[in-house]
Amino acid sequence: MAEKMELRDIEVWDGNMAASQAMRQVQIDVVAAYPITPSTPIVENYGSFLANGYVDGEFVMVESEHAAMSGCIGASAAGGRVATATSSQGFALMVETLYQASGMRLPVILNVVNRALAAPLNVNGDHSDMYLGRDSGWIQFDAYNPQNAYDLNFIAFRVAEDHEVRLPAMVHQDGFLTSHTAQGVHTLDDDTAYSFVGDFKPMNDMLDLDHPVTHGVQTEEDWHFEHKARQHHDLMTKVFPRIQAAFDAFEKLTGRKYNIVETYNTDDADAVVVCMGTAVETAVEVSNELREEGKKVGVIGIRVIRPWPYDQLLDALKGIKAIGALDRSSPNGTFGMLYNELAGTVVNGDEKKVLTNYVYGLGGRDLLKSQLREIYAELLANAEAGKPTTPLQQLIGVRGPKISFH
Amino acid sequence: MSEMKKIKNLKEFSTSADRFEGANLLCPGCAHSIIVREILNATNDDLILSASTGCLEVCTAVYPYTSWDASWIHIGFENGSTAVAGAEAMYKALKRKGRLKQPDREPKFVSFAGDGASYDIGFQWISGCFERGHNIMHVVLDNEVYANTGGQRSSSTPIGSSTTTAPAGRVSYGEKQNKKDMLAIMAAHGAPYVAQVAPNKWKDMIKKIQHGFAVEGPVFINAMSACTTEWKFLPEDTIAISDLATDSLVFPLYEIIDGTKLNITYRPKNVIPVKDYLGAQGRFKHLFKPENKHVLDEWQKRVDEKWEYLQRREEAGV
Amino acid sequence: MIDNGWDEFEIGAMLRSFDGAVKDIATTLQEDRPYSKNNSFTASVADWRIEKPVFNKDYCIDCQFCWIYCPDISIISRDKKMVGIDYDHCKGCAICVEVCPTNPKSLLMFEEKMDEDEALAGWPEKENKEK
Ligand SMILES: Cc1ncc(C[n+]2csc(CCOP(=O)(O)OP(=O)(O)O)c2C)c(N)n1
Ligand code: SF4
Ligand code: SF4
Ligand code: SF4
Ligand SMILES: [Mg+2]
């Protein structure tokens, strides 16, 4: 039996510690992992929990991230609770196996501490790795601070392992800005945390020796489409009700309320920015300040990136005239992901909305409050004019001549 | 520890109930399935299996059919070893936590992979599994080529073989590199048991597999798998070609215990010339042109030297 | 099965080898196993064959070479005796014929359409092997 850890009601934890503590509390059976900045401390913390008797599962320090996810897939198919953590190049190395985990419907939990992708090499946070995973068939949650990183891990295990869902899930947090910034985190005691997620319930487990099972078959044009359609269908229809139920139960337990789409100051807003990660918190601060100046601006934070919260966004965007989609990943030849997905979301609505795209913060570049104020000013001008008053895509905070497109 | 299955002779062995099924899609005469049968039939213990992408995998789990009567997983080309190592880790965890559904049964964990999946793309994964000491058996179905994708070279392809990516041509005799010595590499990992086997020598194979199942820790088995399609011989000759391979000492049968102690396990009564083995296969046909005689000589020289080396190692007990 | 729609199968393209629970499958013979419809045992590759092996038990010494070297689990041996060929799974590779040590052989290849009795009736005599 693993020893229990006494926690204070509020611990001063960074995002990495918050994630590792949640992983400890849900009593994972197998963690197969490989270190990479800035997610390394998750793996190190977990190793120290093990070394001190707080973990009684297996901890397999493999030789690469590809092997980490491969080991997780084998362990998950064998029938038990499985999780790991990674960032950036490590995430990129895992990509092949991400599709295999989701295609086999294995509920692996992956903490992704977001970091830029080389070249050039960079250890700081942006959302390139997160975007790279968006077609991989995983559920993707986004944390904006260490508290979220802690809480969303419990939600992720509970949803992913649900037999109606059986899909892997990522919990994202911003490299360094969240992962290495200590804040007060409200904790759950070990028993409460564990029982929120509950015992792992095996399904199609290889270790059930009386029921041999084959995982990872070959399908060609005669079957492949049906299997992919099934997975897509389940992502589109089965996941949100379970996430909502988990959010409700979590609020009842802790008083902390999460929403699939988070909204701040949006009720009567003319203009909003839509963003993810720590940018949400900065934007909320700026919008609060602007509200005091009488400007009707708000913030929409995406909490669940996959499945894409189409209905929830349509709802949140009601009445809003101008939207700034803030993408923290180089689109490399098109609009940012958020811009494109938001365009797809609002294009068939009755309301005319002006949508523009801002690319910011690549490689850990700070998003300044002054920049957000400028963005809001532009968005309000768009709202007023009923059409774009700026180029559709602008890169902000980059040295040299102003850079924008369309 | 579960009891070892008693297999005194072939008659007794033939009472085994196969856990690998027919109507798979392997070519007629494919040695992969002969090897798989011999290995699975060597034990009555429960099995947790994996296969890396390759002929065995794509031919035995084509939806909606499976040819496996034990739990089986395929993830990708490179990571079958780690797939089964992950399952083994889960077994250990659930055992410790008292959550195994059949706690009194001890399954064996076996990963099957081609030479491409083992010598090349999956090398790092296997090395990792062995360094960490998982209680698994990794079996290479060594047909010295990427058969599943149509016959490209691998680092197991021997010198002079014509493959689609290193074909013999007007100015080339085909593969220039010699086969990688995976057994030495795996023994250098300090693995408790490393062995080369061939399906035609079934008794030697069974003994080694049972030894492998009995030891704790990672076991590496390199199984010669004569491929009718890529080696270019008639399906009915799979066993005959295998006999030529073992009797010419092209595939010497030996084992390495605890990373060091080498034993030769088969000494042909009449060692036959290597060219008899080469001449029976289309992949080496061009070597019999006069201008390629030096390759035939080179082949015989290498086989002789290797045999000499193995004998010296055995004698020295290291 | 073949016409199943996307909502009519197990998630993850998972396949079961058997219907219900099995114990000691390693000691349960094929005829006693509850194979599921997804087990390839229930399928046939008979149409792969151009020639088929025919078994003549008159000469058989039950050495089991054919059993061990058949790649396709198509030599049926029970109680240490060779009893016949599983024509659903035999691919006609002729390995069994090659390895059969008797003289004449107890297994020979015949055209797929050939009647078994006819094949047995025309079985060759013992061959004098000159050395
Ligand atoms: C990452 C990746 N690269 C390449 C392939 C294509 N591929 C599939 S099987 C194979 C060759 C298999 O060769 P081997 O491992 O020797 O097995 P065999 O088919 O010869 O038994 C290749 C190149 C793949 N499936 N995945
Ligand atoms: S190509 Fe070779 S290895 Fe592949 S199924 Fe055919 S005979 Fe077997
Ligand atoms: S012909 Fe080949 S497949 Fe058929 S029984 Fe003989 S060895 Fe088996
Ligand atoms: S190989 Fe020939 S003699 Fe031996 S069991 Fe088979 S049929 Fe009988
Ligand atoms: Mg091969």
mmCIF file with all atom_site columns, N, CA, C and O in Angstrom, chain C residues 49-87:
data_model
loop_
_atom_site.group_PDB
_atom_site.id
_atom_site.type_symbol
_atom_site.label_atom_id
_atom_site.label_alt_id
_atom_site.label_comp_id
_atom_site.label_asym_id
_atom_site.label_entity_id
_atom_site.label_seq_id
_atom_site.pdbx_PDB_ins_code
_atom_site.Cartn_x
_atom_site.Cartn_y
_atom_site.Cartn_z
_atom_site.occupancy
_atom_site.B_iso_or_equiv
_atom_site.pdbx_formal_charge
_atom_site.auth_seq_id
_atom_site.auth_comp_id
_atom_site.auth_asym_id
_atom_site.auth_atom_id
_atom_site.pdbx_PDB_model_num
ATOM 1   N N  . ARG C 1 49 ? -5.388 -22.925 -52.694 1.00 0.00 ? 49 ARG C N  1
ATOM 2   C CA . ARG C 1 49 ? -4.660 -24.114 -53.171 1.00 0.00 ? 49 ARG C CA 1
ATOM 3   C C  . ARG C 1 49 ? -4.870 -24.375 -54.645 1.00 0.00 ? 49 ARG C C  1
ATOM 4   O O  . ARG C 1 49 ? -5.976 -24.231 -55.164 1.00 0.00 ? 49 ARG C O  1
ATOM 5   N N  . ILE C 1 50 ? -3.784 -24.827 -55.293 1.00 0.00 ? 50 ILE C N  1
ATOM 6   C CA . ILE C 1 50 ? -3.890 -25.354 -56.653 1.00 0.00 ? 50 ILE C CA 1
ATOM 7   C C  . ILE C 1 50 ? -3.784 -26.869 -56.531 1.00 0.00 ? 50 ILE C C  1
ATOM 8   O O  . ILE C 1 50 ? -4.490 -27.612 -57.185 1.00 0.00 ? 50 ILE C O  1
ATOM 9   N N  . GLU C 1 51 ? -2.893 -27.265 -55.633 1.00 0.00 ? 51 GLU C N  1
ATOM 10  C CA . GLU C 1 51 ? -2.754 -28.691 -55.325 1.00 0.00 ? 51 GLU C CA 1
ATOM 11  C C  . GLU C 1 51 ? -3.021 -28.892 -53.845 1.00 0.00 ? 51 GLU C C  1
ATOM 12  O O  . GLU C 1 51 ? -2.823 -27.982 -53.043 1.00 0.00 ? 51 GLU C O  1
ATOM 13  N N  . LYS C 1 52 ? -3.425 -30.102 -53.508 1.00 0.00 ? 52 LYS C N  1
ATOM 14  C CA . LYS C 1 52 ? -3.705 -30.388 -52.098 1.00 0.00 ? 52 LYS C CA 1
ATOM 15  C C  . LYS C 1 52 ? -2.909 -31.625 -51.668 1.00 0.00 ? 52 LYS C C  1
ATOM 16  O O  . LYS C 1 52 ? -2.636 -32.519 -52.489 1.00 0.00 ? 52 LYS C O  1
ATOM 17  N N  . PRO C 1 53 ? -2.565 -31.690 -50.404 1.00 0.00 ? 53 PRO C N  1
ATOM 18  C CA . PRO C 1 53 ? -1.914 -32.903 -49.927 1.00 0.00 ? 53 PRO C CA 1
ATOM 19  C C  . PRO C 1 53 ? -2.973 -33.970 -49.637 1.00 0.00 ? 53 PRO C C  1
ATOM 20  O O  . PRO C 1 53 ? -4.067 -33.650 -49.178 1.00 0.00 ? 53 PRO C O  1
ATOM 21  N N  . VAL C 1 54 ? -2.657 -35.210 -49.959 1.00 0.00 ? 54 VAL C N  1
ATOM 22  C CA . VAL C 1 54 ? -3.552 -36.316 -49.592 1.00 0.00 ? 54 VAL C CA 1
ATOM 23  C C  . VAL C 1 54 ? -2.768 -37.246 -48.666 1.00 0.00 ? 54 VAL C C  1
ATOM 24  O O  . VAL C 1 54 ? -1.579 -37.499 -48.891 1.00 0.00 ? 54 VAL C O  1
ATOM 25  N N  . PHE C 1 55 ? -3.446 -37.724 -47.641 1.00 0.00 ? 55 PHE C N  1
ATOM 26  C CA . PHE C 1 55 ? -2.809 -38.548 -46.613 1.00 0.00 ? 55 PHE C CA 1
ATOM 27  C C  . PHE C 1 55 ? -3.158 -40.018 -46.824 1.00 0.00 ? 55 PHE C C  1
ATOM 28  O O  . PHE C 1 55 ? -4.320 -40.366 -47.007 1.00 0.00 ? 55 PHE C O  1
ATOM 29  N N  . ASN C 1 56 ? -2.126 -40.845 -46.801 1.00 0.00 ? 56 ASN C N  1
ATOM 30  C CA . ASN C 1 56 ? -2.337 -42.289 -46.925 1.00 0.00 ? 56 ASN C CA 1
ATOM 31  C C  . ASN C 1 56 ? -1.838 -42.951 -45.649 1.00 0.00 ? 56 ASN C C  1
ATOM 32  O O  . ASN C 1 56 ? -0.640 -43.090 -45.427 1.00 0.00 ? 56 ASN C O  1
ATOM 33  N N  . LYS C 1 57 ? -2.776 -43.355 -44.806 1.00 0.00 ? 57 LYS C N  1
ATOM 34  C CA . LYS C 1 57 ? -2.359 -43.794 -43.480 1.00 0.00 ? 57 LYS C CA 1
ATOM 35  C C  . LYS C 1 57 ? -1.669 -45.158 -43.502 1.00 0.00 ? 57 LYS C C  1
ATOM 36  O O  . LYS C 1 57 ? -1.027 -45.548 -42.534 1.00 0.00 ? 57 LYS C O  1
ATOM 37  N N  . ASP C 1 58 ? -1.790 -45.837 -44.632 1.00 0.00 ? 58 ASP C N  1
ATOM 38  C CA . ASP C 1 58 ? -1.165 -47.164 -44.725 1.00 0.00 ? 58 ASP C CA 1
ATOM 39  C C  . ASP C 1 58 ? 0.344  -47.128 -44.510 1.00 0.00 ? 58 ASP C C  1
ATOM 40  O O  . ASP C 1 58 ? 0.933  -48.091 -44.037 1.00 0.00 ? 58 ASP C O  1
ATOM 41  N N  . TYR C 1 59 ? 0.956  -46.053 -44.899 1.00 0.00 ? 59 TYR C N  1
ATOM 42  C CA . TYR C 1 59 ? 2.430  -46.001 -44.811 1.00 0.00 ? 59 TYR C CA 1
ATOM 43  C C  . TYR C 1 59 ? 2.922  -45.156 -43.642 1.00 0.00 ? 59 TYR C C  1
ATOM 44  O O  . TYR C 1 59 ? 4.099  -45.106 -43.340 1.00 0.00 ? 59 TYR C O  1
ATOM 45  N N  . CYS C 1 60 ? 2.009  -44.478 -42.997 1.00 0.00 ? 60 CYS C N  1
ATOM 46  C CA . CYS C 1 60 ? 2.381  -43.488 -41.979 1.00 0.00 ? 60 CYS C CA 1
ATOM 47  C C  . CYS C 1 60 ? 2.977  -44.153 -40.748 1.00 0.00 ? 60 CYS C C  1
ATOM 48  O O  . CYS C 1 60 ? 2.467  -45.166 -40.258 1.00 0.00 ? 60 CYS C O  1
ATOM 49  N N  . ILE C 1 61 ? 4.069  -43.584 -40.256 1.00 0.00 ? 61 ILE C N  1
ATOM 50  C CA . ILE C 1 61 ? 4.704  -44.093 -39.038 1.00 0.00 ? 61 ILE C CA 1
ATOM 51  C C  . ILE C 1 61 ? 4.505  -43.145 -37.854 1.00 0.00 ? 61 ILE C C  1
ATOM 52  O O  . ILE C 1 61 ? 5.165  -43.255 -36.828 1.00 0.00 ? 61 ILE C O  1
ATOM 53  N N  . ASP C 1 62 ? 3.625  -42.173 -38.041 1.00 0.00 ? 62 ASP C N  1
ATOM 54  C CA . ASP C 1 62 ? 3.312  -41.212 -36.984 1.00 0.00 ? 62 ASP C CA 1
ATOM 55  C C  . ASP C 1 62 ? 4.537  -40.510 -36.405 1.00 0.00 ? 62 ASP C C  1
ATOM 56  O O  . ASP C 1 62 ? 4.641  -40.285 -35.201 1.00 0.00 ? 62 ASP C O  1
ATOM 57  N N  . CYS C 1 63 ? 5.435  -40.156 -37.285 1.00 0.00 ? 63 CYS C N  1
ATOM 58  C CA . CYS C 1 63 ? 6.650  -39.477 -36.818 1.00 0.00 ? 63 CYS C CA 1
ATOM 59  C C  . CYS C 1 63 ? 6.368  -38.032 -36.414 1.00 0.00 ? 63 CYS C C  1
ATOM 60  O O  . CYS C 1 63 ? 7.099  -37.431 -35.667 1.00 0.00 ? 63 CYS C O  1
ATOM 61  N N  . GLN C 1 64 ? 5.310  -37.460 -36.956 1.00 0.00 ? 64 GLN C N  1
ATOM 62  C CA . GLN C 1 64 ? 4.862  -36.096 -36.645 1.00 0.00 ? 64 GLN C CA 1
ATOM 63  C C  . GLN C 1 64 ? 5.716  -34.989 -37.251 1.00 0.00 ? 64 GLN C C  1
ATOM 64  O O  . GLN C 1 64 ? 5.578  -33.828 -36.864 1.00 0.00 ? 64 GLN C O  1
ATOM 65  N N  . PHE C 1 65 ? 6.565  -35.354 -38.194 1.00 0.00 ? 65 PHE C N  1
ATOM 66  C CA . PHE C 1 65 ? 7.297  -34.289 -38.899 1.00 0.00 ? 65 PHE C CA 1
ATOM 67  C C  . PHE C 1 65 ? 6.323  -33.353 -39.607 1.00 0.00 ? 65 PHE C C  1
ATOM 68  O O  . PHE C 1 65 ? 6.488  -32.138 -39.633 1.00 0.00 ? 65 PHE C O  1
ATOM 69  N N  . CYS C 1 66 ? 5.318  -33.938 -40.224 1.00 0.00 ? 66 CYS C N  1
ATOM 70  C CA . CYS C 1 66 ? 4.349  -33.101 -40.939 1.00 0.00 ? 66 CYS C CA 1
ATOM 71  C C  . CYS C 1 66 ? 3.640  -32.164 -39.967 1.00 0.00 ? 66 CYS C C  1
ATOM 72  O O  . CYS C 1 66 ? 3.395  -30.999 -40.272 1.00 0.00 ? 66 CYS C O  1
ATOM 73  N N  . TRP C 1 67 ? 3.345  -32.658 -38.777 1.00 0.00 ? 67 TRP C N  1
ATOM 74  C CA . TRP C 1 67 ? 2.638  -31.826 -37.787 1.00 0.00 ? 67 TRP C CA 1
ATOM 75  C C  . TRP C 1 67 ? 3.476  -30.624 -37.386 1.00 0.00 ? 67 TRP C C  1
ATOM 76  O O  . TRP C 1 67 ? 3.014  -29.490 -37.383 1.00 0.00 ? 67 TRP C O  1
ATOM 77  N N  . ILE C 1 68 ? 4.732  -30.887 -37.080 1.00 0.00 ? 68 ILE C N  1
ATOM 78  C CA . ILE C 1 68 ? 5.520  -29.768 -36.550 1.00 0.00 ? 68 ILE C CA 1
ATOM 79  C C  . ILE C 1 68 ? 5.884  -28.762 -37.621 1.00 0.00 ? 68 ILE C C  1
ATOM 80  O O  . ILE C 1 68 ? 5.978  -27.564 -37.343 1.00 0.00 ? 68 ILE C O  1
ATOM 81  N N  . TYR C 1 69 ? 6.082  -29.213 -38.862 1.00 0.00 ? 69 TYR C N  1
ATOM 82  C CA . TYR C 1 69 ? 6.538  -28.267 -39.883 1.00 0.00 ? 69 TYR C CA 1
ATOM 83  C C  . TYR C 1 69 ? 5.405  -27.664 -40.712 1.00 0.00 ? 69 TYR C C  1
ATOM 84  O O  . TYR C 1 69 ? 5.648  -26.805 -41.549 1.00 0.00 ? 69 TYR C O  1
ATOM 85  N N  . CYS C 1 70 ? 4.205  -28.100 -40.521 1.00 0.00 ? 70 CYS C N  1
ATOM 86  C CA . CYS C 1 70 ? 3.102  -27.454 -41.252 1.00 0.00 ? 70 CYS C CA 1
ATOM 87  C C  . CYS C 1 70 ? 2.941  -26.030 -40.721 1.00 0.00 ? 70 CYS C C  1
ATOM 88  O O  . CYS C 1 70 ? 2.681  -25.832 -39.541 1.00 0.00 ? 70 CYS C O  1
ATOM 89  N N  . PRO C 1 71 ? 3.075  -25.030 -41.579 1.00 0.00 ? 71 PRO C N  1
ATOM 90  C CA . PRO C 1 71 ? 2.958  -23.653 -41.090 1.00 0.00 ? 71 PRO C CA 1
ATOM 91  C C  . PRO C 1 71 ? 1.518  -23.304 -40.709 1.00 0.00 ? 71 PRO C C  1
ATOM 92  O O  . PRO C 1 71 ? 1.297  -22.345 -39.978 1.00 0.00 ? 71 PRO C O  1
ATOM 93  N N  . ASP C 1 72 ? 0.572  -24.048 -41.211 1.00 0.00 ? 72 ASP C N  1
ATOM 94  C CA . ASP C 1 72 ? -0.808 -23.606 -41.129 1.00 0.00 ? 72 ASP C CA 1
ATOM 95  C C  . ASP C 1 72 ? -1.714 -24.453 -40.238 1.00 0.00 ? 72 ASP C C  1
ATOM 96  O O  . ASP C 1 72 ? -2.929 -24.454 -40.411 1.00 0.00 ? 72 ASP C O  1
ATOM 97  N N  . ILE C 1 73 ? -1.122 -25.146 -39.297 1.00 0.00 ? 73 ILE C N  1
ATOM 98  C CA . ILE C 1 73 ? -1.887 -25.873 -38.284 1.00 0.00 ? 73 ILE C CA 1
ATOM 99  C C  . ILE C 1 73 ? -2.912 -26.764 -38.992 1.00 0.00 ? 73 ILE C C  1
ATOM 100 O O  . ILE C 1 73 ? -4.051 -26.915 -38.562 1.00 0.00 ? 73 ILE C O  1
ATOM 101 N N  . SER C 1 74 ? -2.494 -27.368 -40.095 1.00 0.00 ? 74 SER C N  1
ATOM 102 C CA . SER C 1 74 ? -3.443 -28.125 -40.907 1.00 0.00 ? 74 SER C CA 1
ATOM 103 C C  . SER C 1 74 ? -3.201 -29.620 -40.877 1.00 0.00 ? 74 SER C C  1
ATOM 104 O O  . SER C 1 74 ? -3.898 -30.375 -41.554 1.00 0.00 ? 74 SER C O  1
ATOM 105 N N  . ILE C 1 75 ? -2.206 -30.032 -40.131 1.00 0.00 ? 75 ILE C N  1
ATOM 106 C CA . ILE C 1 75 ? -2.035 -31.462 -39.914 1.00 0.00 ? 75 ILE C CA 1
ATOM 107 C C  . ILE C 1 75 ? -2.732 -31.777 -38.596 1.00 0.00 ? 75 ILE C C  1
ATOM 108 O O  . ILE C 1 75 ? -2.389 -31.217 -37.549 1.00 0.00 ? 75 ILE C O  1
ATOM 109 N N  . ILE C 1 76 ? -3.732 -32.615 -38.669 1.00 0.00 ? 76 ILE C N  1
ATOM 110 C CA . ILE C 1 76 ? -4.491 -32.930 -37.459 1.00 0.00 ? 76 ILE C CA 1
ATOM 111 C C  . ILE C 1 76 ? -3.868 -34.156 -36.801 1.00 0.00 ? 76 ILE C C  1
ATOM 112 O O  . ILE C 1 76 ? -3.891 -35.252 -37.378 1.00 0.00 ? 76 ILE C O  1
ATOM 113 N N  . SER C 1 77 ? -3.287 -33.935 -35.645 1.00 0.00 ? 77 SER C N  1
ATOM 114 C CA . SER C 1 77 ? -2.726 -35.051 -34.879 1.00 0.00 ? 77 SER C CA 1
ATOM 115 C C  . SER C 1 77 ? -3.469 -35.155 -33.563 1.00 0.00 ? 77 SER C C  1
ATOM 116 O O  . SER C 1 77 ? -3.667 -34.144 -32.895 1.00 0.00 ? 77 SER C O  1
ATOM 117 N N  . ARG C 1 78 ? -3.884 -36.353 -33.254 1.00 0.00 ? 78 ARG C N  1
ATOM 118 C CA . ARG C 1 78 ? -4.564 -36.572 -31.977 1.00 0.00 ? 78 ARG C CA 1
ATOM 119 C C  . ARG C 1 78 ? -3.973 -37.824 -31.329 1.00 0.00 ? 78 ARG C C  1
ATOM 120 O O  . ARG C 1 78 ? -3.757 -38.831 -32.020 1.00 0.00 ? 78 ARG C O  1
ATOM 121 N N  . ASP C 1 79 ? -3.720 -37.752 -30.035 1.00 0.00 ? 79 ASP C N  1
ATOM 122 C CA . ASP C 1 79 ? -3.136 -38.884 -29.303 1.00 0.00 ? 79 ASP C CA 1
ATOM 123 C C  . ASP C 1 79 ? -1.887 -39.419 -30.001 1.00 0.00 ? 79 ASP C C  1
ATOM 124 O O  . ASP C 1 79 ? -1.745 -40.627 -30.201 1.00 0.00 ? 79 ASP C O  1
ATOM 125 N N  . LYS C 1 80 ? -1.038 -38.524 -30.392 1.00 0.00 ? 80 LYS C N  1
ATOM 126 C CA . LYS C 1 80 ? 0.257  -38.864 -30.998 1.00 0.00 ? 80 LYS C CA 1
ATOM 127 C C  . LYS C 1 80 ? 0.124  -39.526 -32.362 1.00 0.00 ? 80 LYS C C  1
ATOM 128 O O  . LYS C 1 80 ? 1.058  -40.123 -32.867 1.00 0.00 ? 80 LYS C O  1
ATOM 129 N N  . LYS C 1 81 ? -1.073 -39.484 -32.949 1.00 0.00 ? 81 LYS C N  1
ATOM 130 C CA . LYS C 1 81 ? -1.270 -40.088 -34.271 1.00 0.00 ? 81 LYS C CA 1
ATOM 131 C C  . LYS C 1 81 ? -1.681 -39.023 -35.275 1.00 0.00 ? 81 LYS C C  1
ATOM 132 O O  . LYS C 1 81 ? -2.488 -38.147 -34.955 1.00 0.00 ? 81 LYS C O  1
ATOM 133 N N  . MET C 1 82 ? -1.123 -39.150 -36.477 1.00 0.00 ? 82 MET C N  1
ATOM 134 C CA . MET C 1 82 ? -1.548 -38.285 -37.571 1.00 0.00 ? 82 MET C CA 1
ATOM 135 C C  . MET C 1 82 ? -2.906 -38.785 -38.045 1.00 0.00 ? 82 MET C C  1
ATOM 136 O O  . MET C 1 82 ? -3.060 -39.980 -38.344 1.00 0.00 ? 82 MET C O  1
ATOM 137 N N  . VAL C 1 83 ? -3.914 -37.917 -38.031 1.00 0.00 ? 83 VAL C N  1
ATOM 138 C CA . VAL C 1 83 ? -5.231 -38.421 -38.427 1.00 0.00 ? 83 VAL C CA 1
ATOM 139 C C  . VAL C 1 83 ? -5.757 -37.814 -39.729 1.00 0.00 ? 83 VAL C C  1
ATOM 140 O O  . VAL C 1 83 ? -6.683 -38.344 -40.331 1.00 0.00 ? 83 VAL C O  1
ATOM 141 N N  . GLY C 1 84 ? -5.181 -36.718 -40.168 1.00 0.00 ? 84 GLY C N  1
ATOM 142 C CA . GLY C 1 84 ? -5.666 -36.174 -41.430 1.00 0.00 ? 84 GLY C CA 1
ATOM 143 C C  . GLY C 1 84 ? -5.315 -34.720 -41.614 1.00 0.00 ? 84 GLY C C  1
ATOM 144 O O  . GLY C 1 84 ? -4.554 -34.141 -40.845 1.00 0.00 ? 84 GLY C O  1
ATOM 145 N N  . ILE C 1 85 ? -5.902 -34.159 -42.661 1.00 0.00 ? 85 ILE C N  1
ATOM 146 C CA . ILE C 1 85 ? -5.566 -32.791 -43.058 1.00 0.00 ? 85 ILE C CA 1
ATOM 147 C C  . ILE C 1 85 ? -6.774 -31.883 -42.903 1.00 0.00 ? 85 ILE C C  1
ATOM 148 O O  . ILE C 1 85 ? -7.902 -32.276 -43.223 1.00 0.00 ? 85 ILE C O  1
ATOM 149 N N  . ASP C 1 86 ? -6.521 -30.710 -42.396 1.00 0.00 ? 86 ASP C N  1
ATOM 150 C CA . ASP C 1 86 ? -7.571 -29.712 -42.240 1.00 0.00 ? 86 ASP C CA 1
ATOM 151 C C  . ASP C 1 86 ? -7.605 -28.879 -43.520 1.00 0.00 ? 86 ASP C C  1
ATOM 152 O O  . ASP C 1 86 ? -6.812 -27.962 -43.706 1.00 0.00 ? 86 ASP C O  1
ATOM 153 N N  . TYR C 1 87 ? -8.527 -29.236 -44.414 1.00 0.00 ? 87 TYR C N  1
ATOM 154 C CA . TYR C 1 87 ? -8.539 -28.600 -45.740 1.00 0.00 ? 87 TYR C CA 1
ATOM 155 C C  . TYR C 1 87 ? -9.105 -27.181 -45.732 1.00 0.00 ? 87 TYR C C  1
ATOM 156 O O  . TYR C 1 87 ? -9.060 -26.490 -46.741 1.00 0.00 ? 87 TYR C O  1
#
